[in-house]
Amino acid sequence: YHHTYPYASYYGRKKRQAETENWYPGDVELDNYNSYMETMVGNLTCALRAAELLDENDNINMAPFDNADEYRNTPAGSDPVLVSKYQRGMYKCRDMANAIPASMFDANEFEAKWGPKMVFFKCMKMTELKICHQFGLVEMLEKYGGPIDPAPYGAKDKYDAALQMVEIWDANSTPEAQHIDNFFWGTAETMFD
């Protein structure tokens, strides 16, 4: 570490430590880690069971996604097309998680038990975000441009058409317009690209 780096003393081992100590985790560190993981997974499992996303055998419970009544009183949930899109997305996530061979999760016991569920919940979060973004995009486009006809875009519904419209605008924008978009809407890493 460079001597002017203010946090150098917090990271890594020093030369003498590396020579005199075994830097591999020992039994105490392994026990601490296992205890930590057990607590975190136990708490998360309890929360997922309480939310009825896992059943008593820790299998993914799809029943909450079949009941769309809880969404009906929300702006997005009032559109049956969007609710159906959400439900189909959740089933696609389940099917994808179940289609991954068990051999992909054979690195350790934790991965074998929780790997497919982790795939499902990550897919679930990504699907929810995509659908929420589509809803917001359609609201904005229809507010300023009127109803969206999916037919010209080869889309199944106005939500997929809205995404297609953005891709078309993106593909046809000038480098200058893309630079301005990156500045205002990009991440901190891409805002000056």
PDB file of C-alpha atoms in Angstrom:
ATOM      1  CA  TYR A   1       0.000   0.000   0.000  1.00  0.00           C
ATOM      2  CA  HIS A   2       1.132   3.486  -0.722  1.00  0.00           C
ATOM      3  CA  HIS A   3       2.223   5.388   2.385  1.00  0.00           C
ATOM      4  CA  THR A   4      -0.184   8.260   1.645  1.00  0.00           C
ATOM      5  CA  TYR A   5      -3.236   6.008   1.455  1.00  0.00           C
ATOM      6  CA  PRO A   6      -5.121   6.937   4.669  1.00  0.00           C
ATOM      7  CA  TYR A   7      -6.773   3.552   5.190  1.00  0.00           C
ATOM      8  CA  ALA A   8      -3.739   1.367   4.468  1.00  0.00           C
ATOM      9  CA  SER A   9      -3.513   0.223   8.080  1.00  0.00           C
ATOM     10  CA  TYR A  10      -7.052  -1.165   7.949  1.00  0.00           C
ATOM     11  CA  TYR A  11      -6.618  -3.427   4.923  1.00  0.00           C
ATOM     12  CA  GLY A  12      -4.391  -6.413   4.454  1.00  0.00           C
ATOM     13  CA  ARG A  13      -1.634  -7.899   6.532  1.00  0.00           C
ATOM     14  CA  LYS A  14       1.755  -6.353   6.980  1.00  0.00           C
ATOM     15  CA  LYS A  15       4.991  -8.017   5.969  1.00  0.00           C
ATOM     16  CA  ARG A  16       5.874  -9.281   9.476  1.00  0.00           C
ATOM     17  CA  GLN A  17       2.363 -10.621  10.027  1.00  0.00           C
ATOM     18  CA  ALA A  18       2.470 -12.531   6.767  1.00  0.00           C
ATOM     19  CA  GLU A  19       5.752 -14.127   7.787  1.00  0.00           C
ATOM     20  CA  THR A  20       4.747 -15.030  11.337  1.00  0.00           C
ATOM     21  CA  GLU A  21       1.045 -15.854  11.091  1.00  0.00           C
ATOM     22  CA  ASN A  22      -0.978 -18.355   9.123  1.00  0.00           C
ATOM     23  CA  TRP A  23      -3.335 -16.137   7.173  1.00  0.00           C
ATOM     24  CA  TYR A  24      -5.767 -18.946   6.316  1.00  0.00           C
ATOM     25  CA  PRO A  25      -8.974 -18.882   8.372  1.00  0.00           C
ATOM     26  CA  GLY A  26      -8.690 -21.136  11.391  1.00  0.00           C
ATOM     27  CA  ASP A  27     -11.313 -23.089  13.317  1.00  0.00           C
ATOM     28  CA  VAL A  28     -12.507 -20.015  15.206  1.00  0.00           C
ATOM     29  CA  GLU A  29     -13.014 -17.993  12.026  1.00  0.00           C
ATOM     30  CA  LEU A  30     -14.730 -20.922  10.335  1.00  0.00           C
ATOM     31  CA  ASP A  31     -17.057 -21.398  13.313  1.00  0.00           C
ATOM     32  CA  ASN A  32     -17.840 -17.664  13.350  1.00  0.00           C
ATOM     33  CA  TYR A  33     -18.605 -17.720   9.638  1.00  0.00           C
ATOM     34  CA  ASN A  34     -20.809 -20.803   9.881  1.00  0.00           C
ATOM     35  CA  SER A  35     -22.679 -19.296  12.829  1.00  0.00           C
ATOM     36  CA  TYR A  36     -23.145 -16.031  10.929  1.00  0.00           C
ATOM     37  CA  MET A  37     -24.463 -17.810   7.825  1.00  0.00           C
ATOM     38  CA  GLU A  38     -26.760 -20.006   9.902  1.00  0.00           C
ATOM     39  CA  THR A  39     -28.244 -16.942  11.600  1.00  0.00           C
ATOM     40  CA  MET A  40     -28.651 -14.953   8.375  1.00  0.00           C
ATOM     41  CA  VAL A  41     -30.216 -17.831   6.438  1.00  0.00           C
ATOM     42  CA  GLY A  42     -32.407 -18.768   9.406  1.00  0.00           C
ATOM     43  CA  ASN A  43     -33.735 -15.218   9.726  1.00  0.00           C
ATOM     44  CA  LEU A  44     -34.300 -14.904   5.982  1.00  0.00           C
ATOM     45  CA  THR A  45     -36.016 -18.297   5.819  1.00  0.00           C
ATOM     46  CA  CYS A  46     -38.306 -17.270   8.664  1.00  0.00           C
ATOM     47  CA  ALA A  47     -39.191 -14.019   6.881  1.00  0.00           C
ATOM     48  CA  LEU A  48     -39.811 -15.814   3.569  1.00  0.00           C
ATOM     49  CA  ARG A  49     -42.071 -18.348   5.304  1.00  0.00           C
ATOM     50  CA  ALA A  50     -43.966 -15.524   7.041  1.00  0.00           C
ATOM     51  CA  ALA A  51     -44.430 -13.849   3.652  1.00  0.00           C
ATOM     52  CA  GLU A  52     -45.585 -17.244   2.338  1.00  0.00           C
ATOM     53  CA  LEU A  53     -42.905 -17.226  -0.362  1.00  0.00           C
ATOM     54  CA  LEU A  54     -41.495 -20.473   1.043  1.00  0.00           C
ATOM     55  CA  ASP A  55     -43.593 -23.364   2.324  1.00  0.00           C
ATOM     56  CA  GLU A  56     -42.836 -25.313   5.524  1.00  0.00           C
ATOM     57  CA  ASN A  57     -40.389 -27.526   3.559  1.00  0.00           C
ATOM     58  CA  ASP A  58     -38.513 -24.472   2.211  1.00  0.00           C
ATOM     59  CA  ASN A  59     -39.854 -24.946  -1.319  1.00  0.00           C
ATOM     60  CA  ILE A  60     -40.881 -21.920  -3.359  1.00  0.00           C
ATOM     61  CA  ASN A  61     -44.581 -21.245  -2.858  1.00  0.00           C
ATOM     62  CA  MET A  62     -46.246 -19.886  -5.992  1.00  0.00           C
ATOM     63  CA  ALA A  63     -49.678 -19.321  -4.379  1.00  0.00           C
ATOM     64  CA  PRO A  64     -49.029 -15.628  -3.529  1.00  0.00           C
ATOM     65  CA  PHE A  65     -48.433 -14.914  -7.209  1.00  0.00           C
ATOM     66  CA  ASP A  66     -51.738 -16.509  -8.231  1.00  0.00           C
ATOM     67  CA  ASN A  67     -53.761 -14.167  -6.009  1.00  0.00           C
ATOM     68  CA  ALA A  68     -53.812 -10.816  -7.772  1.00  0.00           C
ATOM     69  CA  ASP A  69     -56.428  -9.281  -5.454  1.00  0.00           C
ATOM     70  CA  GLU A  70     -53.840  -7.517  -3.299  1.00  0.00           C
ATOM     71  CA  TYR A  71     -52.603  -5.589  -6.346  1.00  0.00           C
ATOM     72  CA  ARG A  72     -56.005  -4.477  -7.673  1.00  0.00           C
ATOM     73  CA  ASN A  73     -56.109  -1.290  -5.594  1.00  0.00           C
ATOM     74  CA  THR A  74     -52.790  -0.020  -6.927  1.00  0.00           C
ATOM     75  CA  PRO A  75     -52.320   1.920 -10.166  1.00  0.00           C
ATOM     76  CA  ALA A  76     -50.264  -0.874 -11.737  1.00  0.00           C
ATOM     77  CA  GLY A  77     -52.444  -3.644 -10.315  1.00  0.00           C
ATOM     78  CA  SER A  78     -55.586  -2.164 -11.800  1.00  0.00           C
ATOM     79  CA  ASP A  79     -54.410  -3.215 -15.277  1.00  0.00           C
ATOM     80  CA  PRO A  80     -55.117  -6.940 -15.765  1.00  0.00           C
ATOM     81  CA  VAL A  81     -52.578  -7.093 -18.618  1.00  0.00           C
ATOM     82  CA  LEU A  82     -49.790  -5.945 -16.302  1.00  0.00           C
ATOM     83  CA  VAL A  83     -50.869  -8.274 -13.478  1.00  0.00           C
ATOM     84  CA  SER A  84     -50.922 -11.207 -15.889  1.00  0.00           C
ATOM     85  CA  LYS A  85     -47.472 -10.188 -17.182  1.00  0.00           C
ATOM     86  CA  TYR A  86     -46.201 -10.140 -13.587  1.00  0.00           C
ATOM     87  CA  GLN A  87     -47.661 -13.559 -12.816  1.00  0.00           C
ATOM     88  CA  ARG A  88     -46.230 -15.090 -16.007  1.00  0.00           C
ATOM     89  CA  GLY A  89     -42.864 -13.591 -15.140  1.00  0.00           C
ATOM     90  CA  MET A  90     -42.881 -15.241 -11.710  1.00  0.00           C
ATOM     91  CA  TYR A  91     -43.683 -18.636 -13.233  1.00  0.00           C
ATOM     92  CA  LYS A  92     -40.906 -18.160 -15.788  1.00  0.00           C
ATOM     93  CA  CYS A  93     -38.521 -17.481 -12.896  1.00  0.00           C
ATOM     94  CA  ARG A  94     -39.625 -20.665 -11.154  1.00  0.00           C
ATOM     95  CA  ASP A  95     -39.303 -22.710 -14.336  1.00  0.00           C
ATOM     96  CA  MET A  96     -35.841 -21.307 -15.011  1.00  0.00           C
ATOM     97  CA  ALA A  97     -34.644 -22.016 -11.460  1.00  0.00           C
ATOM     98  CA  ASN A  98     -35.975 -25.566 -11.667  1.00  0.00           C
ATOM     99  CA  ALA A  99     -34.441 -26.170 -15.104  1.00  0.00           C
ATOM    100  CA  ILE A 100     -30.869 -25.584 -13.939  1.00  0.00           C
ATOM    101  CA  PRO A 101     -29.239 -28.974 -13.363  1.00  0.00           C
ATOM    102  CA  ALA A 102     -28.436 -29.879  -9.751  1.00  0.00           C
ATOM    103  CA  SER A 103     -24.804 -30.374 -10.802  1.00  0.00           C
ATOM    104  CA  MET A 104     -24.560 -26.578 -11.143  1.00  0.00           C
ATOM    105  CA  PHE A 105     -25.110 -26.271  -7.398  1.00  0.00           C
ATOM    106  CA  ASP A 106     -22.792 -28.982  -6.109  1.00  0.00           C
ATOM    107  CA  ALA A 107     -19.985 -26.822  -4.700  1.00  0.00           C
ATOM    108  CA  ASN A 108     -21.242 -27.213  -1.118  1.00  0.00           C
ATOM    109  CA  GLU A 109     -24.324 -28.118   0.933  1.00  0.00           C
ATOM    110  CA  PHE A 110     -25.506 -24.519   1.212  1.00  0.00           C
ATOM    111  CA  GLU A 111     -25.427 -24.035  -2.551  1.00  0.00           C
ATOM    112  CA  ALA A 112     -27.105 -27.393  -3.156  1.00  0.00           C
ATOM    113  CA  LYS A 113     -30.023 -26.474  -0.892  1.00  0.00           C
ATOM    114  CA  TRP A 114     -30.382 -22.763  -1.591  1.00  0.00           C
ATOM    115  CA  GLY A 115     -28.897 -22.274  -5.099  1.00  0.00           C
ATOM    116  CA  PRO A 116     -32.116 -22.783  -7.090  1.00  0.00           C
ATOM    117  CA  LYS A 117     -34.058 -20.605  -4.633  1.00  0.00           C
ATOM    118  CA  MET A 118     -31.429 -17.883  -4.942  1.00  0.00           C
ATOM    119  CA  VAL A 119     -31.831 -18.008  -8.738  1.00  0.00           C
ATOM    120  CA  PHE A 120     -35.619 -17.742  -8.357  1.00  0.00           C
ATOM    121  CA  PHE A 121     -35.534 -14.779  -5.961  1.00  0.00           C
ATOM    122  CA  LYS A 122     -32.948 -12.901  -8.033  1.00  0.00           C
ATOM    123  CA  CYS A 123     -35.065 -13.456 -11.152  1.00  0.00           C
ATOM    124  CA  MET A 124     -38.167 -12.414  -9.179  1.00  0.00           C
ATOM    125  CA  LYS A 125     -36.552  -9.110  -8.169  1.00  0.00           C
ATOM    126  CA  MET A 126     -35.364  -8.417 -11.721  1.00  0.00           C
ATOM    127  CA  THR A 127     -38.825  -9.211 -13.115  1.00  0.00           C
ATOM    128  CA  GLU A 128     -40.532  -6.935 -10.591  1.00  0.00           C
ATOM    129  CA  LEU A 129     -38.155  -4.091 -11.446  1.00  0.00           C
ATOM    130  CA  LYS A 130     -38.635  -4.564 -15.188  1.00  0.00           C
ATOM    131  CA  ILE A 131     -42.424  -4.588 -14.892  1.00  0.00           C
ATOM    132  CA  CYS A 132     -42.451  -1.557 -12.605  1.00  0.00           C
ATOM    133  CA  HIS A 133     -40.215   0.302 -15.045  1.00  0.00           C
ATOM    134  CA  GLN A 134     -42.449  -0.703 -17.951  1.00  0.00           C
ATOM    135  CA  PHE A 135     -45.494   0.581 -16.082  1.00  0.00           C
ATOM    136  CA  GLY A 136     -43.824   3.936 -15.379  1.00  0.00           C
ATOM    137  CA  LEU A 137     -42.593   4.196 -18.954  1.00  0.00           C
ATOM    138  CA  VAL A 138     -46.061   3.535 -20.400  1.00  0.00           C
ATOM    139  CA  GLU A 139     -47.633   6.053 -18.014  1.00  0.00           C
ATOM    140  CA  MET A 140     -45.179   8.727 -19.130  1.00  0.00           C
ATOM    141  CA  LEU A 141     -45.403   7.944 -22.844  1.00  0.00           C
ATOM    142  CA  GLU A 142     -49.210   7.854 -22.836  1.00  0.00           C
ATOM    143  CA  LYS A 143     -49.403  11.063 -20.820  1.00  0.00           C
ATOM    144  CA  TYR A 144     -47.419  12.965 -23.442  1.00  0.00           C
ATOM    145  CA  GLY A 145     -48.075  10.976 -26.614  1.00  0.00           C
ATOM    146  CA  GLY A 146     -51.460   9.272 -26.243  1.00  0.00           C
ATOM    147  CA  PRO A 147     -52.308   5.551 -26.285  1.00  0.00           C
ATOM    148  CA  ILE A 148     -49.616   3.112 -27.432  1.00  0.00           C
ATOM    149  CA  ASP A 149     -50.473   0.711 -30.244  1.00  0.00           C
ATOM    150  CA  PRO A 150     -48.292  -2.414 -29.898  1.00  0.00           C
ATOM    151  CA  ALA A 151     -48.965  -3.665 -33.462  1.00  0.00           C
ATOM    152  CA  PRO A 152     -46.357  -1.559 -35.332  1.00  0.00           C
ATOM    153  CA  TYR A 153     -43.666  -2.772 -32.943  1.00  0.00           C
ATOM    154  CA  GLY A 154     -44.527  -6.459 -33.135  1.00  0.00           C
ATOM    155  CA  ALA A 155     -45.204  -6.445 -29.391  1.00  0.00           C
ATOM    156  CA  LYS A 156     -47.810  -8.406 -27.448  1.00  0.00           C
ATOM    157  CA  ASP A 157     -48.879  -5.441 -25.346  1.00  0.00           C
ATOM    158  CA  LYS A 158     -48.245  -1.747 -24.795  1.00  0.00           C
ATOM    159  CA  TYR A 159     -45.648  -2.501 -22.104  1.00  0.00           C
ATOM    160  CA  ASP A 160     -43.412  -4.468 -24.463  1.00  0.00           C
ATOM    161  CA  ALA A 161     -44.089  -1.884 -27.189  1.00  0.00           C
ATOM    162  CA  ALA A 162     -42.842   0.885 -24.875  1.00  0.00           C
ATOM    163  CA  LEU A 163     -39.542  -0.955 -24.384  1.00  0.00           C
ATOM    164  CA  GLN A 164     -39.266  -1.478 -28.132  1.00  0.00           C
ATOM    165  CA  MET A 165     -39.875   2.243 -28.692  1.00  0.00           C
ATOM    166  CA  VAL A 166     -37.035   3.143 -26.329  1.00  0.00           C
ATOM    167  CA  GLU A 167     -34.698   0.706 -28.117  1.00  0.00           C
ATOM    168  CA  ILE A 168     -35.631   2.295 -31.456  1.00  0.00           C
ATOM    169  CA  TRP A 169     -35.001   5.810 -30.133  1.00  0.00           C
ATOM    170  CA  ASP A 170     -31.707   4.637 -28.651  1.00  0.00           C
ATOM    171  CA  ALA A 171     -30.569   3.013 -31.894  1.00  0.00           C
ATOM    172  CA  ASN A 172     -31.414   6.155 -33.865  1.00  0.00           C
ATOM    173  CA  SER A 173     -29.992   8.738 -31.480  1.00  0.00           C
ATOM    174  CA  THR A 174     -26.836  10.674 -32.282  1.00  0.00           C
ATOM    175  CA  PRO A 175     -23.670  10.209 -30.217  1.00  0.00           C
ATOM    176  CA  GLU A 176     -24.277  13.681 -28.776  1.00  0.00           C
ATOM    177  CA  ALA A 177     -27.789  12.742 -27.633  1.00  0.00           C
ATOM    178  CA  GLN A 178     -26.473   9.483 -26.137  1.00  0.00           C
ATOM    179  CA  HIS A 179     -23.819  11.441 -24.246  1.00  0.00           C
ATOM    180  CA  ILE A 180     -26.462  13.759 -22.783  1.00  0.00           C
ATOM    181  CA  ASP A 181     -28.649  10.762 -21.855  1.00  0.00           C
ATOM    182  CA  ASN A 182     -25.696   9.093 -20.142  1.00  0.00           C
ATOM    183  CA  PHE A 183     -24.988  12.238 -18.180  1.00  0.00           C
ATOM    184  CA  PHE A 184     -28.539  12.654 -16.888  1.00  0.00           C
ATOM    185  CA  TRP A 185     -29.768   9.061 -16.727  1.00  0.00           C
ATOM    186  CA  GLY A 186     -26.651   6.890 -16.655  1.00  0.00           C
ATOM    187  CA  THR A 187     -24.874   5.520 -13.646  1.00  0.00           C
ATOM    188  CA  ALA A 188     -21.944   7.260 -11.999  1.00  0.00           C
ATOM    189  CA  GLU A 189     -19.668   4.981 -14.017  1.00  0.00           C
ATOM    190  CA  THR A 190     -21.251   5.796 -17.389  1.00  0.00           C
ATOM    191  CA  MET A 191     -22.306   9.424 -16.986  1.00  0.00           C
ATOM    192  CA  PHE A 192     -19.243  10.759 -18.809  1.00  0.00           C
ATOM    193  CA  ASP A 193     -19.109   8.105 -21.552  1.00  0.00           C
TER     194      ASP A 193
END
